[in-house]
Short mmCIF file of C-alpha atoms in Angstrom, two decimals:
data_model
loop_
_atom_site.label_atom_id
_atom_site.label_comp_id
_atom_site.label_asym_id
_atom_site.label_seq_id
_atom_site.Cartn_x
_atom_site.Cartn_y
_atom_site.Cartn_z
CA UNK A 1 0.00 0.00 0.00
CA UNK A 2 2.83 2.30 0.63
CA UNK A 3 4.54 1.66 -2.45
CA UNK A 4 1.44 2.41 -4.51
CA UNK A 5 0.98 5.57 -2.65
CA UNK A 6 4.69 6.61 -3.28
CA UNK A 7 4.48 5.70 -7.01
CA UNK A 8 1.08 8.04 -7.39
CA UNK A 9 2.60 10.64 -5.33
CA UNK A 10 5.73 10.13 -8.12
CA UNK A 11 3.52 10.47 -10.92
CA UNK A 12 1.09 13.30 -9.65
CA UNK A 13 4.83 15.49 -9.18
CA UNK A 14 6.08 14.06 -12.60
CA UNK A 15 2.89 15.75 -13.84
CA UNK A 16 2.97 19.00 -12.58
CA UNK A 17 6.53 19.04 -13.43
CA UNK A 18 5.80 18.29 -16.75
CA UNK A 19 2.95 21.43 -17.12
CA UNK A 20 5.04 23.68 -15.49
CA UNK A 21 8.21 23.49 -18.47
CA UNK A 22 5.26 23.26 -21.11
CA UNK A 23 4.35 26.57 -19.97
CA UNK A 24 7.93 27.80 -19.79
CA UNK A 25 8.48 26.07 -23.16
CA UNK A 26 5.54 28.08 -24.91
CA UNK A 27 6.51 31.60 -23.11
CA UNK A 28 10.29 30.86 -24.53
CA UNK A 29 8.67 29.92 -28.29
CA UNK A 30 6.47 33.65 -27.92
CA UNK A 31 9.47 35.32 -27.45
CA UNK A 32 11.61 33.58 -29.97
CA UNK A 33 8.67 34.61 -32.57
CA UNK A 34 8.33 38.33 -30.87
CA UNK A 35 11.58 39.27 -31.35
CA UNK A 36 11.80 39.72 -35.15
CA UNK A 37 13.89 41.51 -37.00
CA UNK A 38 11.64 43.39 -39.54
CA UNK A 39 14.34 45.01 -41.40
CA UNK A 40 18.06 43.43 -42.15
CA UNK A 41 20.23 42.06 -38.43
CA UNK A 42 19.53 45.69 -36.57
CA UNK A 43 15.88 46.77 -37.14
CA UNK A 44 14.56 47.66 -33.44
CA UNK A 45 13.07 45.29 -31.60
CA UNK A 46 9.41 45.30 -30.82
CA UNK A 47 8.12 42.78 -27.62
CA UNK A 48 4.88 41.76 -25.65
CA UNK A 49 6.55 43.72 -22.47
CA UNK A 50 4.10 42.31 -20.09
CA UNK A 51 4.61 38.93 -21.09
CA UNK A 52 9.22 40.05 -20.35
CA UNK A 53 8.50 41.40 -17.16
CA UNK A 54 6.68 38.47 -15.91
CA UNK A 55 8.89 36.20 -17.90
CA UNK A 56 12.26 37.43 -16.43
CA UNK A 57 10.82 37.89 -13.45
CA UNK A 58 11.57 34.31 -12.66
CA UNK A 59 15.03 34.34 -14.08
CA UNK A 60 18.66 36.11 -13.20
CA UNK A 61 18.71 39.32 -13.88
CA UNK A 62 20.69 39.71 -16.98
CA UNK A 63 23.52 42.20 -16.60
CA UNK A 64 23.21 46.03 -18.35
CA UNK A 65 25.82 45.23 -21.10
CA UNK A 66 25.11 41.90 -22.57
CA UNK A 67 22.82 41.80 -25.99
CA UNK A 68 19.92 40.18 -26.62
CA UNK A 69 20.81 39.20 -30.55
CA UNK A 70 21.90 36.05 -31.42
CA UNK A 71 25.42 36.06 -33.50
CA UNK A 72 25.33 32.41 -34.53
CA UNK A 73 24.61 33.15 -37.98
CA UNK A 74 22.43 34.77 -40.58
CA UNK A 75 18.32 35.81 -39.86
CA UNK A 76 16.16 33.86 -42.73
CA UNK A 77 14.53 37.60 -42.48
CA UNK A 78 17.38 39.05 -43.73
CA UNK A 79 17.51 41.57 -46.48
CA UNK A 80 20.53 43.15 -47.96
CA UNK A 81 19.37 46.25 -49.43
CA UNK A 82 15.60 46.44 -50.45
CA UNK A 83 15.60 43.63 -53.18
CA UNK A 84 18.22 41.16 -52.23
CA UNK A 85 18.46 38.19 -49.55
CA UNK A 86 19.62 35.13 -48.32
CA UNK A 87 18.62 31.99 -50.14
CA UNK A 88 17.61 29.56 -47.79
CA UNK A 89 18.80 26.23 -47.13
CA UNK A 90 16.54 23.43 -46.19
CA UNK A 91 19.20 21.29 -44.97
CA UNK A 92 20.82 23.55 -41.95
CA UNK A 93 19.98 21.65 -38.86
CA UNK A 94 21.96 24.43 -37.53
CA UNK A 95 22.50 28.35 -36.77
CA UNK A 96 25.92 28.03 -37.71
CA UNK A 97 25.59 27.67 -41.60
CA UNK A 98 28.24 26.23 -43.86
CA UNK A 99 29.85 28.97 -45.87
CA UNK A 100 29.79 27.20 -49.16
CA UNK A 101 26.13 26.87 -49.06
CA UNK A 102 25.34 30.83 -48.35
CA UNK A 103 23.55 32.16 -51.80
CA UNK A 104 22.35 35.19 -52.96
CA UNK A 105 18.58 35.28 -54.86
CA UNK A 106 16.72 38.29 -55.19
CA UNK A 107 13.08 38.90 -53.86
CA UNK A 108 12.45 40.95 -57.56
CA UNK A 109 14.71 41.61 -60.31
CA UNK A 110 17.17 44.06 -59.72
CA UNK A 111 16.75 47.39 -61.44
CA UNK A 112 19.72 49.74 -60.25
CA UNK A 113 22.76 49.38 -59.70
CA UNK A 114 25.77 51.11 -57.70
CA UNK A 115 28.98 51.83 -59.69
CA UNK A 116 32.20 52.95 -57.28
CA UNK A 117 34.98 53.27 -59.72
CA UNK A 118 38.44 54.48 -58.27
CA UNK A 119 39.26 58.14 -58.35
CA UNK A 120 41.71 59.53 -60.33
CA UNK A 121 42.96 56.21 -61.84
CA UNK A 122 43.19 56.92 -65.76
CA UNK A 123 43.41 52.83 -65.96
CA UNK A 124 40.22 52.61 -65.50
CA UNK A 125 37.89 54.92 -67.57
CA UNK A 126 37.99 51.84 -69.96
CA UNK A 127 36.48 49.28 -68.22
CA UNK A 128 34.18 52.14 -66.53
CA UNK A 129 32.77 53.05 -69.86
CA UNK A 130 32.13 49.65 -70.99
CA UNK A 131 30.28 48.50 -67.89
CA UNK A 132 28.09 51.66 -67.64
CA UNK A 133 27.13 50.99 -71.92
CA UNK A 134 26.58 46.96 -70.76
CA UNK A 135 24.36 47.62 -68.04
CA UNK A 136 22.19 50.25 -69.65
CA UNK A 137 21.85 49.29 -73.39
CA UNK A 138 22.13 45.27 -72.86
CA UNK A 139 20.46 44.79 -69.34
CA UNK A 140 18.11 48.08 -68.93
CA UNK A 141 19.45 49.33 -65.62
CA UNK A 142 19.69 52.56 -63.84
CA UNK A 143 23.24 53.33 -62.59
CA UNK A 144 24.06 55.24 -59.95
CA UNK A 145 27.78 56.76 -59.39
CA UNK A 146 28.90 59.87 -57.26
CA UNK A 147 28.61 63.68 -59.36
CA UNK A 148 32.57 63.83 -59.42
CA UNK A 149 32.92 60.62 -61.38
CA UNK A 150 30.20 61.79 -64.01
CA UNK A 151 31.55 65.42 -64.26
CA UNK A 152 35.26 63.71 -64.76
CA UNK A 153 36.28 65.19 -68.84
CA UNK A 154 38.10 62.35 -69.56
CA UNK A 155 34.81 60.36 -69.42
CA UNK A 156 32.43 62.97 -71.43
CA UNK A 157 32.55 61.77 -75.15
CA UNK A 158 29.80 61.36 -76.76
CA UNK A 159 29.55 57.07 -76.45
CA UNK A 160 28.71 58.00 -72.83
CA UNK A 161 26.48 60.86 -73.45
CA UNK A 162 24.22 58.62 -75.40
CA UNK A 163 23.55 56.48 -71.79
CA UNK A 164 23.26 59.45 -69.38
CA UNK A 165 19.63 59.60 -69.71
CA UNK A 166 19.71 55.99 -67.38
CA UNK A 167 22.31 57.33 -65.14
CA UNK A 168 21.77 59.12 -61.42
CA UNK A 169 24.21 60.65 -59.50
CA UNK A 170 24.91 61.51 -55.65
CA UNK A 171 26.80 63.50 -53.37
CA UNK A 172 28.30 61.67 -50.78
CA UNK A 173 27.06 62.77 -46.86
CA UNK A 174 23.93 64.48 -48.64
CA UNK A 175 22.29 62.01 -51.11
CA UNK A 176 20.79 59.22 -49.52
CA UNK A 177 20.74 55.92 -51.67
CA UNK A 178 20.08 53.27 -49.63
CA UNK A 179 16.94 52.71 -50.74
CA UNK A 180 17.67 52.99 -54.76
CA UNK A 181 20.38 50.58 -55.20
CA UNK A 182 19.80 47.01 -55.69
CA UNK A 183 23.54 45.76 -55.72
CA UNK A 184 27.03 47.56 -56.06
CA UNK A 185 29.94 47.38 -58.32
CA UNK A 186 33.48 47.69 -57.34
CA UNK A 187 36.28 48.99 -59.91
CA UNK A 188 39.57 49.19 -57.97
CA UNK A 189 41.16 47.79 -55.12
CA UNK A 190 40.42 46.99 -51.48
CA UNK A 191 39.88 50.61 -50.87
CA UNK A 192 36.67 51.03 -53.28
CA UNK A 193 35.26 48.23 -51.07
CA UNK A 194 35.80 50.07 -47.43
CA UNK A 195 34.25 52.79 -48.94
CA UNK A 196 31.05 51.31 -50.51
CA UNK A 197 30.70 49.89 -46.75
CA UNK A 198 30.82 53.60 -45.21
CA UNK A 199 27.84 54.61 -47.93
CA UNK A 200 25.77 52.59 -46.19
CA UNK A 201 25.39 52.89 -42.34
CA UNK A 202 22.55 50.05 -42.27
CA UNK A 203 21.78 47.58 -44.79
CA UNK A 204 24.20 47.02 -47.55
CA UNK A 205 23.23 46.10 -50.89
CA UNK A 206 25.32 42.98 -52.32
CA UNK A 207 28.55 44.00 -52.83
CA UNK A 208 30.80 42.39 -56.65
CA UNK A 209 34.03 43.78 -56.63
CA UNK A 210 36.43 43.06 -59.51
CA UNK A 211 40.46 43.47 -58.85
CA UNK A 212 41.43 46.62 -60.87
CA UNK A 213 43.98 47.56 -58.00
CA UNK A 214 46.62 47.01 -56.73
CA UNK A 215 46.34 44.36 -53.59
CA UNK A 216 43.06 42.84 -54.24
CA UNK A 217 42.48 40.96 -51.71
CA UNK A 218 38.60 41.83 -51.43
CA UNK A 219 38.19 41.92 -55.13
CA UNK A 220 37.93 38.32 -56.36
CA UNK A 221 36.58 39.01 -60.18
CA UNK A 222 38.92 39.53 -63.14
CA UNK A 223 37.27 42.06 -65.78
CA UNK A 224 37.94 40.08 -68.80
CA UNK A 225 34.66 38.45 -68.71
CA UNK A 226 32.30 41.18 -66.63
CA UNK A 227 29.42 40.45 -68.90
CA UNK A 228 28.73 37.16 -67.97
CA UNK A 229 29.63 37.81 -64.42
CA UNK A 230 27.60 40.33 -63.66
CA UNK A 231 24.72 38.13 -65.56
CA UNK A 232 25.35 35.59 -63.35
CA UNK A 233 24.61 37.62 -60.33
CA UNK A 234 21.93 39.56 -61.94
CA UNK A 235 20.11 36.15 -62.47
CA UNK A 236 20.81 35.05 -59.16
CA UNK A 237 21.97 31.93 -57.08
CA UNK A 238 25.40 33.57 -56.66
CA UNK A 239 28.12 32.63 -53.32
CA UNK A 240 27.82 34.91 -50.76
CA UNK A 241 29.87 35.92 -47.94
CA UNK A 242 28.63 38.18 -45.02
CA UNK A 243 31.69 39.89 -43.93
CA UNK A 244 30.79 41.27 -40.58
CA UNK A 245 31.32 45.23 -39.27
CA UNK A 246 31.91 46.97 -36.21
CA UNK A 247 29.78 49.42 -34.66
CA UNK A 248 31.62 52.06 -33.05
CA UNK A 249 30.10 54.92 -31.11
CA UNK A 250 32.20 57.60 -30.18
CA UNK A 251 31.16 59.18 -26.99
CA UNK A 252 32.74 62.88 -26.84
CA UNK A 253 32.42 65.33 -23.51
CA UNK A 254 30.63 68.29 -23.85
CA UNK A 255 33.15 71.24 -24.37
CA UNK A 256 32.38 74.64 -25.10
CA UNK A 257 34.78 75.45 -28.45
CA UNK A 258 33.91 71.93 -29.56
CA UNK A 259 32.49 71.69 -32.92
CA UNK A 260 29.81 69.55 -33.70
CA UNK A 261 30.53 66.45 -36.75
CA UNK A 262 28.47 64.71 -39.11
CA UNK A 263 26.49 61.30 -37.44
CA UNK A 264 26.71 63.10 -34.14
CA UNK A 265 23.77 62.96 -31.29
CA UNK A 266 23.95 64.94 -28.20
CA UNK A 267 22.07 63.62 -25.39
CA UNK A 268 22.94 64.18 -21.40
CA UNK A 269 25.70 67.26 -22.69
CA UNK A 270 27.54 64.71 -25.04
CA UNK A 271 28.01 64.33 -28.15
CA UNK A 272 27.57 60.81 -29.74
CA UNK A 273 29.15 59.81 -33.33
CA UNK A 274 28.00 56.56 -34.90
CA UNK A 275 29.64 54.46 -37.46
CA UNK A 276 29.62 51.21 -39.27
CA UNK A 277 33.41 50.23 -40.00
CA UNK A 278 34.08 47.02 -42.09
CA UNK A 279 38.56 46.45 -40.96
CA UNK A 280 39.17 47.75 -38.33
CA UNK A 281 39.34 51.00 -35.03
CA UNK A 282 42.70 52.36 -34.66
CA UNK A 283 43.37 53.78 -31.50
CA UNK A 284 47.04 55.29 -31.55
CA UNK A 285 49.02 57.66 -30.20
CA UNK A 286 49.16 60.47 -32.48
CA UNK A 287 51.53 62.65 -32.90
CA UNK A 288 52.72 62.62 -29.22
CA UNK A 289 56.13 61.10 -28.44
CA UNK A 290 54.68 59.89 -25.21
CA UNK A 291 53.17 55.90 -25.23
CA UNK A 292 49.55 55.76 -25.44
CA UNK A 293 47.68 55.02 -21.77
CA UNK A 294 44.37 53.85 -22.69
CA UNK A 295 42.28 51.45 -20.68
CA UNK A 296 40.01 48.42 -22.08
CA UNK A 297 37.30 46.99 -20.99
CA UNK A 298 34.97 43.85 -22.13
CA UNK A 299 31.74 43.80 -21.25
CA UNK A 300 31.92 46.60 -18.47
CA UNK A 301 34.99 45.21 -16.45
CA UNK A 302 38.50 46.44 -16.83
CA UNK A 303 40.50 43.96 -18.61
CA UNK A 304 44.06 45.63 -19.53
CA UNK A 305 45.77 48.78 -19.82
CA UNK A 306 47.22 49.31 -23.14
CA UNK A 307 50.37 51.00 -22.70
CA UNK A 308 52.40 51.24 -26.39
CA UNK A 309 51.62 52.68 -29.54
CA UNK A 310 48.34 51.81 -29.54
CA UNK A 311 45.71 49.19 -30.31
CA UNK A 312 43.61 47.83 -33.19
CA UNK A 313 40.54 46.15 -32.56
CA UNK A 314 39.58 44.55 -35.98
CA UNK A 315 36.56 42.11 -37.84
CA UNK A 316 37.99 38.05 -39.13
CA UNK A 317 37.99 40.24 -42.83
CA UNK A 318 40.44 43.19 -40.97
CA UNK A 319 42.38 40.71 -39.35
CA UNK A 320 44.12 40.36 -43.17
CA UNK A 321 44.88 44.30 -43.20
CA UNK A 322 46.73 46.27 -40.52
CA UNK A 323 46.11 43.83 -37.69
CA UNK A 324 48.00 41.13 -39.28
CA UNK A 325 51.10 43.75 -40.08
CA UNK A 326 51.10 44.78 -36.35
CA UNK A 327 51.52 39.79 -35.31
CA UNK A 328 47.79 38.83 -35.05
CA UNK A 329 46.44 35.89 -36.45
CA UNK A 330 44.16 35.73 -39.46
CA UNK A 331 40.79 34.48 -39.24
CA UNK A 332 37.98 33.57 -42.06
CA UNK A 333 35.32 36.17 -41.90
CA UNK A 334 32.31 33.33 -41.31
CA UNK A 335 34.27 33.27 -38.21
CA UNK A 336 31.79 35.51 -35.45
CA UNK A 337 34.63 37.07 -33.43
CA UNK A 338 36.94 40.29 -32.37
CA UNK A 339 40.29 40.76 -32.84
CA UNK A 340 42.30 42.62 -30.02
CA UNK A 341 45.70 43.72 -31.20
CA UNK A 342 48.21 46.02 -29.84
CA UNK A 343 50.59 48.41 -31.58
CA UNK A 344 54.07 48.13 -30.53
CA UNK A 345 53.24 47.06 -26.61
CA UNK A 346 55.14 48.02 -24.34
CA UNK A 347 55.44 44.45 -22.63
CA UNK A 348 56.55 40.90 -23.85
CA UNK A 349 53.32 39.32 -22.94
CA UNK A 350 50.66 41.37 -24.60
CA UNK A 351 49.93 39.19 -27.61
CA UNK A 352 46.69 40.03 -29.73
CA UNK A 353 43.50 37.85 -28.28
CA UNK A 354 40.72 37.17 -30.07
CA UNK A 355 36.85 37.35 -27.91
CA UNK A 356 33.22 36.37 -28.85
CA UNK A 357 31.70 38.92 -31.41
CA UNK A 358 28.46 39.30 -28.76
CA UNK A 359 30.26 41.51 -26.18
CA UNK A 360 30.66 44.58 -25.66
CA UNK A 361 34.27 46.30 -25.95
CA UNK A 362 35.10 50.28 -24.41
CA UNK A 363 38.09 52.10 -24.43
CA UNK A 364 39.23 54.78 -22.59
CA UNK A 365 41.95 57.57 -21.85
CA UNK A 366 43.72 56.16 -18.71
CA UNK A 367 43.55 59.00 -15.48
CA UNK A 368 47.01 59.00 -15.66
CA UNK A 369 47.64 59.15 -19.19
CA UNK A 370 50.21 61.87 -20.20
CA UNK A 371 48.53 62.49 -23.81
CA UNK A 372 45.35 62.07 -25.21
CA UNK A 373 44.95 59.47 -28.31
CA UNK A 374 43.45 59.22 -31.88
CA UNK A 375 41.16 56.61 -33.76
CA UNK A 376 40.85 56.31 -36.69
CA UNK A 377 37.92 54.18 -38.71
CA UNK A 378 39.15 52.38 -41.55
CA UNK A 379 41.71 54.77 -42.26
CA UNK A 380 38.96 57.58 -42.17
CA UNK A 381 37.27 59.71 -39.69
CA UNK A 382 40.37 60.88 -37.87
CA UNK A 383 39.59 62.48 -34.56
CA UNK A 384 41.56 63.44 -31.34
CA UNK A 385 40.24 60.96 -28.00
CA UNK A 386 40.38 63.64 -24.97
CA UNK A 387 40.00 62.39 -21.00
CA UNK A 388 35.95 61.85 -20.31
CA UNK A 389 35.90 60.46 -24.23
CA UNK A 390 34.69 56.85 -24.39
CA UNK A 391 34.83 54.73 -27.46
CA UNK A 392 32.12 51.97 -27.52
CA UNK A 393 32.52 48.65 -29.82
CA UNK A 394 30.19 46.10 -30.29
CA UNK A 395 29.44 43.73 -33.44
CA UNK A 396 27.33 45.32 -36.13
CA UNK A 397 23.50 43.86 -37.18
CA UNK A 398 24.08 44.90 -40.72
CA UNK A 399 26.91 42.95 -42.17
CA UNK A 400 28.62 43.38 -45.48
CA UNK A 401 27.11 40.63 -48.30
CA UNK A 402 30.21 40.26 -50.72
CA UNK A 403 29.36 38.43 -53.85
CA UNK A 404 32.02 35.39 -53.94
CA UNK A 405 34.09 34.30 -57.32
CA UNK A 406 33.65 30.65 -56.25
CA UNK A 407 32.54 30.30 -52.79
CA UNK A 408 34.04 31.73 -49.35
CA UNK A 409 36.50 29.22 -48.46
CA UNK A 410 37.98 29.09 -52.06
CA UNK A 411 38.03 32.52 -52.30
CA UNK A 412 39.58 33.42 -49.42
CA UNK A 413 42.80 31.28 -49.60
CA UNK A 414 43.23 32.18 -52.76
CA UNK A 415 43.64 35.48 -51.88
CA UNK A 416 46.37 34.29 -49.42
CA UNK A 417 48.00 32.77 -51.54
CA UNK A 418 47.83 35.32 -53.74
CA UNK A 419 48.00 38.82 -52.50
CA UNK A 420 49.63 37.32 -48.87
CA UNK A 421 51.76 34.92 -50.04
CA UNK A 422 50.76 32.89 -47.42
CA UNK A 423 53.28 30.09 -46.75
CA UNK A 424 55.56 30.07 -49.86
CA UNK A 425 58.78 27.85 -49.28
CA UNK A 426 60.73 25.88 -51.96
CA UNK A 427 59.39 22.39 -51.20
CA UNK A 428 62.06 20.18 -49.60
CA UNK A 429 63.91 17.92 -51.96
CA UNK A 430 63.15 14.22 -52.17
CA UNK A 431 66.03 12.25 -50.59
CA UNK A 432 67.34 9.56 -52.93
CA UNK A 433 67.83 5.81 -51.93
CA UNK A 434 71.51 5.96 -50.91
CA UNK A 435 70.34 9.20 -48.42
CA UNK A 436 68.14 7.15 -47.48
CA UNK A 437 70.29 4.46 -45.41
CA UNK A 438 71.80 7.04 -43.57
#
């Protein structure tokens, strides 16, 4: 009798058990399906906030600076620019998807198209002029390119006059695009690439770059066969590779004589700059003599004091570009991580670390620093770092889609190979039979 009545009493808690994680199971499944991202990774996020209070209420408090956003991989959701997205795979079992099977395909044909040629490169009017003529005449498009490369002599003849009815231009900082372009075209090196990124401060159109530089080793197409390139994409089904960005805010004291700069918010007396960088943030020196004091911290604790020339803090595609120069490692860009590097340290055992692309990076002027620093963001933005400046870091929701040659393992170690040289040695001589016995 006992044993029956301990064997009810075991199923009657199994039971309740049982209803009580059904109900925590659905609560988790509303919240997985509230929190949508209705445009590209970093459209806000809109919630049943009863539902999260009384949720969380039963859980640890989560702490002020972790993030909410998954990092595993790419949203089925997600749009890159207003017609183009990712093609989805029915066999991922997982949220970290295999790199060869990311594809492009477009929600409707695309219509306009982006054209970033290099300035003042005479090499290229050529294969400028031809594109431009192929997109318009053979494949109906609009083009869009900036007013300076249009109102460039050496390109007014009268073959491109005839096509200027189907071109629009821009101004850079005044004209916003984002909305026009279906997909962008690179002419040049590494360089046109960084700056098709800074265009574009959310969502990014897909990106083709062709190598008319001189590194290349963002630019995986050859121009002797654009046409059927650029059909291929145009058609869809092309590789893909979301090369991830940085989102830096830089957090400036109030001062009096201070002047205010584009992408700048002042709330609480400070003055907030926003950007979306693609390499990497440069936080140097300057032109002081003096080493740069400048404190990090990950995730709101204090993990080093960077004492040296300074530090870069880079994506997996940046890790190829200054940071590996200055002894870091290189990492694939499917990779979702941060590279920490420093500048000439001033200490045998700082070596460059790489952490989890979810937190949350700051750096600061030490107290005791002697000089203030500089950053710099992807070469550009230059500005002087003062004591009470902060610098915030965190992974970006609006990565970079970059249209692949092949696919983005291929691609990339064939530009290490062939821009990096990446382990070239004369292969070791095979020994012959008499070596052999000794």
């Amino acid at each position: 009798m006992i044993i029956n009545n301990i064997i009810i009493l075991g199923l009657f808690l199994k039971l309740r058990l049982l209803t009580y994680f059904a109900r925590v199971g659905n609560t988790l499944d509303y919240l997985c399906e509230s929190v949508s991202l209705s445009k590209g990774f970093g459209s806000n996020v809109s919630t049943n906030s009863e539902t999260l209070s009384k949720f969380f209420s039963r859980t640890a408090p989560l702490l002020p600076c972790l993030r909410t956003q998954s990092l595993h991989g790419p949203s089925p959701v997600t749009t890159f620019g207003p017609k183009a997205c990712m093609l989805k795979n029915p066999k991922a079992v997982m949220h970290i998807q295999d790199p060869a099977s990311q594809r492009l395909t477009w929600n409707k044909p695309p219509k306009s198209v982006l054209i970033i040629k290099k300035i003042r490169d005479t090499s290229l009017l050529q294969p400028f002029k031809e594109l431009c003529i192929f997109l318009t005449q053979q494949k109906n498009m609009i083009v869009y390119m900036e007013r300076k490369v249009i109102e460039d002599p050496a390109i007014a003849n009268e073959s491109f006059v005839s096509i200027k009815k189907n071109i629009c231009t821009f101004r850079e900082d005044y004209d916003d695009i984002s909305n026009c372009v279906d997909f962008i075209i690179c002419l040049g090196g590494d360089g046109t690439l960084l700056y098709a990124s800074s265009l574009f401060q959310e969502s990014v159109p897909p990106v083709m770059a062709f190598h008319l530089g001189s590194l290349g080793f963002l630019t995986p197409f050859n121009f002797d066969t654009f046409q059927s390139q650029v059909t291929q994409v145009i058609e869809g089904n092309a590789a893909i590779i979301l090369r991830s960005r940085l989102e830096v805010k830089v957090v400036k004291e109030y001062r009096e004589n201070g002047s205010v700069e584009e992408m700048s918010l002042v709330t609480n007396g400070n003055k907030t700059m926003q950007y979306q960088v693609l390499n990497e943030v440069v936080v140097d020196r300057g032109p002081s003599s003096y080493l740069s004091n400048v404190d990090l911290f990950l995730d709101g604790h204090l993990i080093t004091t960077v004492q040296g020339d300074g530090v870069i803090v880079s994506t997996p595609t940046g890790s190829t570009a200054y940071a590996v120069a200055a002894g870091a490692t290189m990492i694939h860009p499917n990779v979702p991580a941060i590279m920490i590097t420093p500048i000439c340290p001033h200490s045998l055992s700082f070596r460059p670390i790489v952490v989890p692309a979810g937190v949350e990076l700051k750096i600061m002027l030490s107290r005791d620093a002697r000089n203030t620093a500089w950053v710099s963001l992807d070469g550009r933005k230059r500005q002087e770092i003062a004591y009470g400046d902060s610098i915030t870091i965190t992974t970006s929701c609006f990565p970079v889609p970059s249209i692949c040659f092949r696919d983005p393992v291929n691609d990339w170690f064939e530009s290490l190979a062939q821009c990096l040289h990446w382990n070239v040695r004369k292969k070791q001589d095979h020994l012959s039979s008499e070596e052999e016995e000794f």
